Coordinates of C-alpha atoms and ligand atoms in Angstrom, one line a residue:
M1 CA 101.1 37.2 68.1
S2 CA 99.0 39.0 70.6
E3 CA 101.4 41.9 71.1
S4 CA 101.3 44.9 68.8
V5 CA 103.8 44.6 66.0
S6 CA 105.6 47.8 67.2
Q7 CA 106.3 46.3 70.6
I8 CA 109.9 45.1 71.3
P9 CA 110.6 42.9 74.3
S10 CA 112.1 44.9 77.2
G11 CA 115.8 45.0 77.4
L12 CA 116.3 44.6 73.6
R13 CA 116.6 47.2 70.9
Y14 CA 117.6 48.1 67.3
Y15 CA 120.8 49.9 66.3
F16 CA 121.0 51.9 63.1
G17 CA 122.5 55.0 61.4
Q18 CA 125.4 56.8 63.1
E19 CA 125.1 54.7 66.2
A20 CA 125.4 51.4 64.3
K21 CA 128.4 52.8 62.4
L22 CA 130.1 54.0 65.6
R23 CA 129.6 50.5 67.2
R24 CA 131.2 48.9 64.2
E25 CA 134.2 51.3 64.3
I26 CA 134.8 50.6 68.0
E27 CA 134.5 46.9 67.6
A28 CA 137.1 47.1 64.7
T29 CA 139.5 49.2 66.8
V30 CA 139.3 46.8 69.7
M31 CA 139.7 43.7 67.5
E32 CA 142.7 45.3 65.8
V33 CA 144.5 45.7 69.1
F34 CA 143.8 42.1 70.0
D35 CA 145.1 41.0 66.6
A36 CA 148.3 43.0 67.0
H37 CA 149.0 41.1 70.2
G38 CA 148.5 37.8 68.5
Y39 CA 144.9 37.0 69.7
E40 CA 143.0 34.8 67.3
E41 CA 139.3 35.6 66.7
I42 CA 136.9 32.9 67.9
A43 CA 133.1 32.8 67.2
T44 CA 131.3 30.5 69.6
P45 CA 127.7 29.0 69.3
T46 CA 124.9 31.5 70.2
I47 CA 122.9 28.6 71.6
D48 CA 124.5 25.9 73.8
Y49 CA 123.7 23.4 76.5
Y50 CA 122.5 25.0 79.7
A51 CA 124.7 22.6 81.7
L52 CA 127.8 24.1 80.0
F53 CA 127.1 27.6 81.5
E54 CA 126.3 26.1 84.9
R55 CA 129.7 24.5 84.7
G56 CA 131.4 27.6 83.6
M57 CA 129.6 30.4 85.4
G58 CA 128.3 28.6 88.5
R59 CA 124.6 27.8 89.1
H60 CA 123.7 31.3 90.5
E61 CA 125.0 33.3 87.5
A62 CA 123.8 30.7 84.9
E63 CA 120.3 31.0 86.2
K64 CA 120.1 34.4 84.5
A65 CA 120.2 32.7 81.1
F66 CA 117.2 32.4 78.7
K67 CA 116.5 28.7 78.8
F68 CA 114.5 26.5 76.5
S69 CA 114.4 22.9 75.2
D70 CA 114.8 21.6 71.7
A71 CA 112.7 18.9 70.0
N72 CA 114.8 16.2 71.8
A73 CA 114.1 17.7 75.2
N74 CA 117.7 18.9 75.6
L75 CA 117.9 22.0 77.9
L76 CA 119.5 24.8 75.9
A77 CA 120.4 28.4 76.6
L78 CA 121.0 31.6 74.7
R79 CA 124.7 32.2 75.5
P80 CA 124.8 34.2 78.8
D81 CA 128.6 34.2 78.8
V82 CA 131.4 33.7 76.2
T83 CA 134.1 32.6 78.5
S84 CA 132.4 29.3 79.3
T85 CA 132.2 28.4 75.6
V86 CA 135.8 29.4 74.9
A87 CA 136.9 27.4 78.0
R88 CA 135.2 24.3 76.6
A89 CA 136.9 24.9 73.2
A90 CA 140.3 25.2 74.8
A91 CA 139.8 21.9 76.7
T92 CA 138.5 20.0 73.7
I93 CA 139.1 21.3 70.2
F94 CA 142.4 23.0 71.2
S95 CA 143.5 20.5 73.8
D96 CA 146.7 19.7 71.9
A97 CA 147.4 23.2 70.7
P98 CA 150.6 24.8 72.1
R99 CA 150.0 27.0 75.1
P100 CA 149.3 29.8 75.8
L101 CA 146.2 30.1 73.7
R102 CA 145.1 33.7 72.8
F103 CA 141.5 34.2 71.8
C104 CA 139.4 37.3 71.2
Y105 CA 135.7 37.6 70.4
A106 CA 133.0 40.1 69.6
A107 CA 129.6 38.6 70.5
S108 CA 126.3 39.2 72.1
V109 CA 125.4 37.6 75.5
F110 CA 121.9 37.4 76.7
R111 CA 120.9 37.6 80.4
Q112 CA 117.6 38.1 82.2
T113 CA 118.8 40.7 84.7
P114 CA 116.6 42.0 87.4
A115 CA 115.2 45.4 86.3
S116 CA 117.7 47.8 87.7
H117 CA 117.3 51.4 86.5
A118 CA 120.5 51.6 84.5
Q119 CA 121.3 48.0 83.7
W120 CA 118.2 47.1 81.8
R121 CA 119.7 45.5 78.7
R122 CA 119.1 41.8 78.2
E123 CA 121.3 41.6 75.2
N124 CA 124.9 42.9 75.7
F125 CA 127.5 43.0 73.0
Q126 CA 130.9 42.1 74.4
V127 CA 134.3 42.5 72.9
G128 CA 136.8 40.5 74.9
S129 CA 139.8 38.2 75.1
E130 CA 141.0 35.1 76.9
L131 CA 144.7 34.1 77.5
I132 CA 144.8 30.4 78.4
G133 CA 147.6 28.3 79.8
S134 CA 149.8 30.9 81.5
N135 CA 149.6 32.0 85.2
T136 CA 152.5 34.4 85.2
I137 CA 152.6 38.0 86.1
T138 CA 153.6 38.6 82.5
A139 CA 150.2 37.2 81.4
D140 CA 148.4 39.6 83.8
I141 CA 150.4 42.5 82.7
E142 CA 149.7 41.6 79.1
S143 CA 145.9 41.8 79.8
L144 CA 146.2 45.1 81.6
T145 CA 148.5 46.6 78.9
I146 CA 146.0 45.6 76.2
T147 CA 143.1 47.1 78.2
A148 CA 145.1 50.4 78.5
E149 CA 146.0 50.3 74.8
I150 CA 142.3 49.8 73.8
L151 CA 141.4 52.9 75.9
E152 CA 144.2 54.9 74.2
K153 CA 143.2 53.8 70.7
L154 CA 139.6 54.8 71.4
G155 CA 140.7 58.2 72.7
L156 CA 139.3 57.5 76.1
K157 CA 142.4 57.0 78.2
E158 CA 142.4 60.5 79.7
R159 CA 138.9 60.0 81.1
A160 CA 139.4 56.5 82.4
C161 CA 140.5 54.6 85.5
I162 CA 141.2 50.9 85.8
T163 CA 140.9 49.5 89.3
L164 CA 142.9 46.5 90.6
N165 CA 142.2 43.9 93.2
S166 CA 142.8 40.2 93.9
S167 CA 140.1 37.8 94.9
E168 CA 142.6 36.2 97.2
I169 CA 142.5 39.2 99.6
F170 CA 138.8 38.6 100.3
N171 CA 139.3 34.8 100.4
G172 CA 142.1 35.2 102.9
I173 CA 139.9 37.5 105.1
A174 CA 136.9 35.2 104.9
E175 CA 139.1 32.1 105.7
N176 CA 140.8 33.9 108.6
L177 CA 137.4 34.9 110.1
K178 CA 136.1 31.3 109.6
L179 CA 133.0 32.5 107.9
N180 CA 130.3 30.1 106.6
E181 CA 129.0 30.5 103.1
T182 CA 126.0 32.7 104.1
V183 CA 128.0 35.0 106.2
R184 CA 130.7 35.2 103.6
Q185 CA 128.2 36.3 101.0
E186 CA 126.9 39.0 103.3
L187 CA 130.4 40.3 103.9
R188 CA 131.0 40.3 100.2
M189 CA 127.8 42.2 99.5
L190 CA 128.6 44.9 102.2
M191 CA 132.1 45.3 100.8
D192 CA 130.9 45.6 97.3
L193 CA 128.5 48.3 98.3
R194 CA 131.2 50.0 100.3
A195 CA 128.7 50.1 103.1
A196 CA 131.3 50.9 105.6
D197 CA 129.0 51.6 108.6
D198 CA 127.0 48.4 108.1
L199 CA 130.3 46.5 107.5
E200 CA 131.7 47.7 110.8
K201 CA 128.7 46.6 112.7
F202 CA 128.7 43.3 111.0
L203 CA 132.4 42.7 111.7
R204 CA 132.2 43.4 115.4
D205 CA 130.9 39.8 115.8
Y206 CA 134.1 38.4 114.2
A207 CA 136.9 40.9 115.1
S208 CA 137.9 43.5 117.7
A209 CA 136.1 46.9 117.5
Q210 CA 139.3 48.5 116.3
E211 CA 139.9 45.9 113.6
A212 CA 136.3 46.2 112.4
E213 CA 136.6 50.0 112.2
D214 CA 139.9 49.9 110.3
F215 CA 138.7 47.3 107.9
A216 CA 135.4 49.2 107.3
E217 CA 137.4 52.4 106.5
L218 CA 139.5 50.5 104.0
V219 CA 136.5 49.7 101.8
R220 CA 135.9 53.5 101.4
L221 CA 139.4 53.9 99.9
S222 CA 140.3 53.8 96.3
G223 CA 143.7 55.1 95.2
K224 CA 147.3 54.4 94.4
E225 CA 150.2 53.1 96.5
E226 CA 148.9 54.8 99.6
T227 CA 145.8 52.6 99.4
L228 CA 147.9 49.5 99.3
K229 CA 149.9 50.7 102.3
S230 CA 146.6 51.3 104.2
A231 CA 145.5 47.8 103.3
R232 CA 148.7 46.3 104.7
K233 CA 148.1 48.0 108.0
V234 CA 144.7 46.3 108.4
I235 CA 145.1 43.0 106.6
N236 CA 147.6 40.6 108.0
N237 CA 146.5 37.0 107.3
E238 CA 149.0 35.1 105.3
R239 CA 146.8 34.4 102.2
S240 CA 145.7 38.0 101.8
V241 CA 149.2 39.4 102.4
K242 CA 150.5 37.2 99.6
A243 CA 147.9 38.7 97.3
L244 CA 148.9 42.2 98.5
D245 CA 152.6 41.4 97.7
Y246 CA 151.5 40.2 94.3
L247 CA 149.6 43.5 93.6
E248 CA 152.6 45.5 94.7
N249 CA 154.8 43.6 92.2
L250 CA 152.2 44.2 89.5
W251 CA 152.2 47.9 90.3
C252 CA 156.0 48.0 89.9
E253 CA 155.7 46.4 86.5
L254 CA 153.0 49.0 85.5
E255 CA 155.3 51.7 86.7
K256 CA 158.1 50.5 84.5
K257 CA 155.6 50.7 81.6
N258 CA 154.6 54.2 82.6
L259 CA 151.0 53.2 83.0
V260 CA 150.2 53.8 86.7
S261 CA 148.4 57.1 86.0
L262 CA 145.6 54.9 84.7
F263 CA 145.4 52.5 87.6
E264 CA 144.2 52.4 91.1
F265 CA 143.6 49.8 93.9
D266 CA 140.1 49.1 95.0
F267 CA 139.8 46.4 97.6
S268 CA 136.0 46.7 97.8
D269 CA 135.7 45.2 94.3
V270 CA 134.6 41.7 95.4
A271 CA 131.4 41.1 93.5
G272 CA 131.1 39.2 90.2
L273 CA 131.6 35.7 89.2
D274 CA 132.8 33.2 91.8
Y275 CA 135.3 31.8 89.4
Y276 CA 138.0 34.6 89.8
T277 CA 141.1 33.2 91.6
G278 CA 143.5 36.1 91.6
L279 CA 143.8 39.5 89.9
T280 CA 140.5 41.2 89.1
F281 CA 140.2 44.6 87.3
K282 CA 137.4 47.0 86.3
T283 CA 137.4 49.9 83.9
Y284 CA 135.5 53.1 84.6
I285 CA 135.1 56.0 82.1
E286 CA 133.7 59.4 82.8
G287 CA 130.4 59.9 81.0
V288 CA 128.5 56.7 81.7
G289 CA 127.0 55.5 85.0
N290 CA 128.4 52.0 84.8
R291 CA 131.7 50.2 84.6
V292 CA 132.5 49.7 80.9
G293 CA 134.7 46.7 81.3
S294 CA 135.9 44.0 83.7
G295 CA 138.2 41.1 83.8
G296 CA 140.3 38.8 85.9
R297 CA 142.2 35.5 86.5
Y298 CA 140.2 32.3 86.7
D299 CA 142.6 29.5 87.2
N300 CA 140.0 26.9 88.3
L301 CA 137.5 27.2 85.5
L302 CA 139.2 25.1 82.9
E303 CA 139.3 22.2 85.3
N304 CA 135.5 22.0 85.1
F305 CA 135.9 21.2 81.4
G306 CA 138.4 18.4 82.0
K307 CA 141.7 20.2 81.6
A308 CA 143.1 22.1 84.5
E309 CA 145.0 25.2 83.4
S310 CA 145.3 28.8 84.2
A311 CA 143.5 31.6 82.4
I312 CA 142.9 35.4 82.4
G313 CA 140.3 37.3 80.4
F314 CA 138.4 40.5 80.1
V315 CA 135.5 42.1 78.3
F316 CA 134.3 45.6 77.3
D317 CA 130.6 46.4 77.0
L318 CA 130.2 47.8 73.5
D319 CA 127.0 49.7 74.3
L320 CA 128.8 51.6 77.1
L321 CA 131.9 52.2 75.0
S322 CA 129.7 53.5 72.3
A323 CA 127.7 55.8 74.7
V324 CA 130.9 57.3 76.1
S325 CA 132.5 57.7 72.6
K326 CA 129.4 59.4 71.4
K327 CA 129.5 62.0 74.2
K328 CA 133.2 62.6 73.5
N329 CA 132.6 63.0 69.8
N330 CA 129.8 65.5 70.6
G331 CA 132.2 67.4 72.9
Q332 CA 130.2 66.6 76.0
Q333 CA 132.9 66.7 78.5
T334 CA 132.6 67.9 82.0
T335 CA 133.9 71.4 82.5
D336 CA 134.1 71.1 86.3
N337 CA 137.4 69.3 86.4
G338 CA 135.8 66.6 88.5
Q339 CA 135.2 68.9 91.4
V340 CA 131.5 69.8 91.3
L341 CA 129.3 67.1 92.8
T342 CA 125.7 66.7 91.8
F343 CA 123.5 65.5 94.6
A344 CA 120.0 64.0 94.2
L345 CA 118.0 64.8 97.3
A346 CA 114.7 63.3 98.4
K347 CA 112.0 66.0 98.6
G348 CA 109.9 65.8 101.7
R349 CA 110.6 65.1 105.3
L350 CA 114.3 64.1 104.8
Q351 CA 115.2 67.2 102.9
E352 CA 115.4 69.6 105.8
T353 CA 117.3 67.2 108.1
V354 CA 119.8 66.5 105.4
L355 CA 120.4 70.1 104.4
E356 CA 120.9 70.9 108.1
L357 CA 123.6 68.1 108.3
F358 CA 125.2 69.5 105.2
S359 CA 125.2 73.0 106.6
K360 CA 127.1 71.6 109.7
S361 CA 129.5 70.1 107.2
G362 CA 130.2 73.5 105.6
I363 CA 127.9 73.2 102.6
H364 CA 125.5 76.1 102.7
V365 CA 122.5 76.8 100.5
S366 CA 121.1 80.3 100.6
D367 CA 117.5 80.8 101.9
K368 CA 116.7 82.6 98.6
E369 CA 117.5 79.5 96.6
L370 CA 115.8 77.2 99.1
N371 CA 112.6 79.2 99.1
S372 CA 112.4 79.3 95.3
R373 CA 110.6 76.6 93.4
K374 CA 113.8 75.7 91.5
L375 CA 114.5 72.0 91.3
S376 CA 118.2 72.4 90.8
I377 CA 120.2 74.8 92.9
T378 CA 123.9 75.3 93.7
D379 CA 125.5 75.8 97.2
E380 CA 127.1 79.1 98.1
G381 CA 130.6 77.7 97.5
G382 CA 129.7 76.6 94.0
L383 CA 131.0 73.0 94.6
Y384 CA 127.7 71.2 95.0
R385 CA 124.6 71.2 92.8
F386 CA 121.4 69.9 94.4
I387 CA 118.6 68.4 92.5
F388 CA 115.3 67.8 94.3
V389 CA 113.4 64.7 93.2
K390 CA 110.9 62.2 94.7
P391 CA 112.6 59.7 97.1
S392 CA 112.1 56.8 94.8
D393 CA 113.7 58.7 91.9
V394 CA 117.0 59.4 93.9
P395 CA 118.5 55.9 93.0
V396 CA 117.5 56.4 89.4
Y397 CA 119.4 59.6 88.9
V398 CA 122.5 58.3 90.8
E399 CA 122.6 54.9 89.1
H400 CA 122.5 56.6 85.7
G401 CA 125.4 58.9 86.8
I402 CA 123.3 62.1 86.2
A403 CA 123.8 62.7 89.9
D404 CA 127.1 61.7 91.5
C405 CA 125.6 61.2 94.9
G406 CA 122.3 61.2 96.7
V407 CA 120.7 60.8 100.0
V408 CA 117.9 58.4 100.4
G409 CA 116.3 56.2 103.1
R410 CA 117.3 52.6 103.4
D411 CA 113.7 51.7 102.7
V412 CA 114.0 53.0 99.2
L413 CA 117.2 51.1 98.6
L414 CA 115.6 47.9 99.8
E415 CA 112.7 48.5 97.5
T416 CA 114.8 49.0 94.3
N417 CA 117.4 47.0 92.5
A418 CA 119.6 50.0 92.0
D419 CA 123.3 49.2 91.9
L420 CA 124.7 52.0 94.1
L421 CA 127.5 52.4 96.6
Q422 CA 126.5 53.2 100.2
P423 CA 129.6 54.5 101.9
L424 CA 127.9 56.4 104.8
D425 CA 125.0 55.9 107.1
L426 CA 123.9 59.4 107.9
K427 CA 122.0 58.2 111.0
V428 CA 119.2 60.7 110.4
G429 CA 115.7 60.0 109.2
R430 CA 115.5 57.0 111.5
C431 CA 112.3 54.9 111.1
R432 CA 111.1 51.3 111.0
I433 CA 109.6 49.4 108.1
A434 CA 106.8 47.5 109.8
V435 CA 103.8 45.3 109.3
A436 CA 100.8 47.0 111.0
A437 CA 97.2 46.2 111.4
M438 CA 94.1 47.4 113.3
H439 CA 93.9 46.6 117.0
G440 CA 92.5 43.1 117.3
F441 CA 94.3 41.7 114.3
D442 CA 95.2 38.1 115.1
A443 CA 98.9 38.0 114.3
K444 CA 99.4 34.4 115.5
K445 CA 96.6 33.1 113.3
N446 CA 97.6 35.2 110.2
L447 CA 101.3 35.2 110.4
G448 CA 102.4 32.6 112.9
A449 CA 103.5 29.0 112.4
K450 CA 99.9 27.7 112.1
K451 CA 98.9 30.4 109.8
N452 CA 95.5 31.0 108.2
L453 CA 95.4 29.2 104.9
G454 CA 93.6 32.0 103.3
M455 CA 95.1 34.9 101.4
L456 CA 96.3 38.0 103.3
H457 CA 95.7 41.3 101.7
V458 CA 98.6 43.7 102.2
A459 CA 98.5 47.4 101.3
T460 CA 101.8 49.1 100.8
K461 CA 104.0 51.7 99.0
H462 CA 106.8 49.1 99.3
P463 CA 105.7 46.1 97.2
Q464 CA 109.1 44.5 96.9
I465 CA 109.9 44.6 100.6
A466 CA 106.4 43.3 101.5
A467 CA 106.6 40.4 98.9
K468 CA 110.0 39.4 100.1
H469 CA 109.0 39.5 103.8
F470 CA 105.9 37.4 103.5
G471 CA 107.5 35.2 100.8
T472 CA 110.3 34.3 103.3
K473 CA 107.7 33.5 106.0
G474 CA 105.7 31.4 103.5
V475 CA 102.6 33.5 104.0
P476 CA 100.4 33.8 100.9
V477 CA 99.6 37.4 100.2
E478 CA 98.0 39.7 97.7
I479 CA 99.9 42.9 97.5
I480 CA 97.9 46.0 96.9
Q481 CA 100.2 48.8 95.8
L482 CA 99.2 52.3 97.0
S483 CA 101.0 55.7 96.6
G484 CA 100.4 57.1 100.1
S485 CA 98.0 57.3 103.1
V486 CA 98.4 53.6 103.4
E487 CA 97.1 53.5 107.0
I488 CA 93.6 54.1 105.8
A489 CA 93.4 50.9 103.7
P490 CA 92.7 48.4 106.6
V491 CA 90.3 50.9 108.2
L492 CA 88.2 51.0 105.1
G493 CA 88.5 47.2 104.5
L494 CA 90.8 47.4 101.4
A495 CA 93.5 45.3 103.2
D496 CA 94.0 43.1 106.3
C497 CA 97.3 44.8 107.1
I498 CA 99.9 47.2 105.8
V499 CA 103.7 47.4 105.3
D500 CA 104.8 50.9 105.8
L501 CA 107.2 53.3 107.5
V502 CA 106.7 54.2 111.1
E503 CA 108.6 57.1 112.4
T504 CA 106.9 58.6 115.5
G505 CA 104.0 56.1 115.3
R506 CA 101.4 58.9 115.4
T507 CA 99.8 58.1 112.1
L508 CA 99.3 54.5 113.1
E509 CA 97.9 55.4 116.5
E510 CA 95.5 58.1 115.3
N511 CA 94.0 55.6 112.8
G512 CA 93.6 52.8 115.2
L513 CA 96.5 50.6 114.0
E514 CA 99.5 49.0 115.7
I515 CA 102.8 47.4 114.8
V516 CA 102.5 43.7 114.3
E517 CA 106.1 43.0 113.1
V518 CA 109.2 45.1 112.4
I519 CA 110.8 44.1 109.1
A520 CA 113.8 46.4 109.2
E521 CA 115.3 49.6 110.5
S522 CA 115.9 52.4 108.1
T523 CA 118.1 55.5 108.2
A524 CA 119.2 57.9 105.5
R525 CA 122.2 56.8 103.4
L526 CA 124.7 58.6 101.3
V527 CA 124.6 56.8 98.0
V528 CA 127.2 57.3 95.3
N529 CA 127.4 56.3 91.7
R530 CA 130.2 53.7 91.1
V531 CA 131.9 55.6 88.3
S532 CA 131.8 59.0 90.2
Y533 CA 133.3 57.2 93.2
Q534 CA 136.3 56.3 91.1
L535 CA 136.7 59.4 89.0
K536 CA 135.8 62.1 91.6
T537 CA 137.5 60.3 94.5
K538 CA 139.0 63.4 96.1
A539 CA 135.7 65.4 96.2
I540 CA 133.8 62.4 97.5
S541 CA 136.2 61.4 100.2
E542 CA 136.4 65.1 101.4
L543 CA 132.6 65.1 101.5
I544 CA 132.5 61.9 103.6
T545 CA 135.1 63.2 106.0
N546 CA 133.2 66.6 106.4
I547 CA 129.9 64.8 107.1
K548 CA 131.5 62.4 109.6
T549 CA 133.1 65.3 111.4
A550 CA 129.8 67.3 111.4
E551 CA 128.0 64.2 112.8
T552 CA 130.1 64.4 115.9
R553 CA 129.4 68.1 116.4
P554 CA 126.7 69.1 118.9
Ligands
PRP601 C1 105.0 58.3 106.0 C2 104.6 56.8 106.2 C3 103.6 56.9 107.2 C4 104.0 58.1 108.1 C5 104.6 57.6 109.3 O1 104.1 58.8 105.1 O2 104.2 56.2 105.0 O3 102.3 57.1 106.6 O4 104.9 58.8 107.3 O5 105.1 58.6 110.2 P1 104.7 58.7 111.7 O6 105.0 57.4 112.3 O7 105.6 59.8 112.3 O8 103.3 59.0 111.9 P2 104.4 60.3 104.5 O9 104.3 61.3 105.5 O10 105.6 60.3 103.7 O11 103.1 60.5 103.5 P3 102.3 59.5 102.5 O12 101.6 58.5 103.4 O13 101.4 60.3 101.8 O14 103.4 58.8 101.7

């Protein structure tokens, strides 16, 4: 072993003492609720055939598994998902058992996730359930009721929100717009990010300007019956309308059970596994930056295992439940009643422009505070706290939920894997991300179809963007990562070209460089933490409205 004995692989960790005890207690509480509803515990193999997960999760998701082969060259995987293994058991071992089947489990899953700031774990302990062989509204209500009961038993119900959607709404829209697979994925990604401005632009190719605007506005919404009503005004294809009707019925059932205070509709929730076929739901709790649980109906999955039948399931992430319970036990609750918004702002050239825009939106910061060297200040109205951090750190604070919102350039978002909502393009801080080189650089020879077979040396502060750009073009490059003053690198012979931001173009010009290719346009984006968006909805939607109004002011 060449690594030091103290070194632990990234994304993995130990649990001990109070934390281990708390995890055990939470697991026991959740499993007791399942047991009371007639769910039988199932323990599935930790290692299984890789092909099983491809079949269950789809190729794209299964690729995140840790794969290896055994002595007989069978391709195996550390379980990246429990549902696939339960589905196989239902179709084989339990094929003759009376339906519906009710299973629950508490088990680790292992995934090689891209290194996002907040979702770094490669082993996640899940507690979850599967209800197989019933496709009724009663089965869906059963899953939602159990989710609510678990939150109640853990003492987390008052601080939680469960969002509802149906995958059929998105499917109906994509079908109606006759989107091919690539375009469909792009639409899905923009909806999931609530990137309303980008979505509106994107939809203009497929719908009228008014339809595009209305639909984009819809993905900013999250709320109760009024959100469903708004959706009905915008969505009118038959397939999606059927799904909206279904959600309305579901809402009535939840009302009868006095549960609606815990639920909301969120039509932007379209990410996740491709196997969902109807209801999907996510659980958010104040105190952690990520969703603590998710679930949905997957009526086509069992067919992949040879027995077509309906199913619905959901999981909670034990680490997140434990983090939020720990905060609750320590009395760390917010005292602001969900009203104060913490903002992470990028220090530097964007700062002044953004504060000016905020000032037009009615958010004023005193000169005394601004001229101080404090890194955290409050606006005059006491409703916004600003923290000033380096641009690349804005997504870190927001993804962890330390800041509810942030303002950051699109370039920074393209460079990180942060999982953030992007509801507003502030249309300020406009610049280009470009490949630039010294005058006389032979772009055709180096970057064209008949490219130089040698290695191109690229200096940049944006290694991910640069690698992706040249990778897509099939140009072999060595990326030289710098922290600033990138333009000097080709002048001194450190690199052949650079990938950098160009705003006025002065820095390039004064150093004898010129743009060779534009990779993307960048403007400042309002980014929001997913949990804050759900739990501070009113404050955030007011903020968005105020900024949008200010943008139109001279
Ligand atoms: C940015 C960028 C370019 C320059 C472009 O650098 O990396 O160097 O601005 O602006 P222009 O087109 O208006 O000349 P920044 O000022 O942030 O400093 P840095 O190079 O030290 O990071």
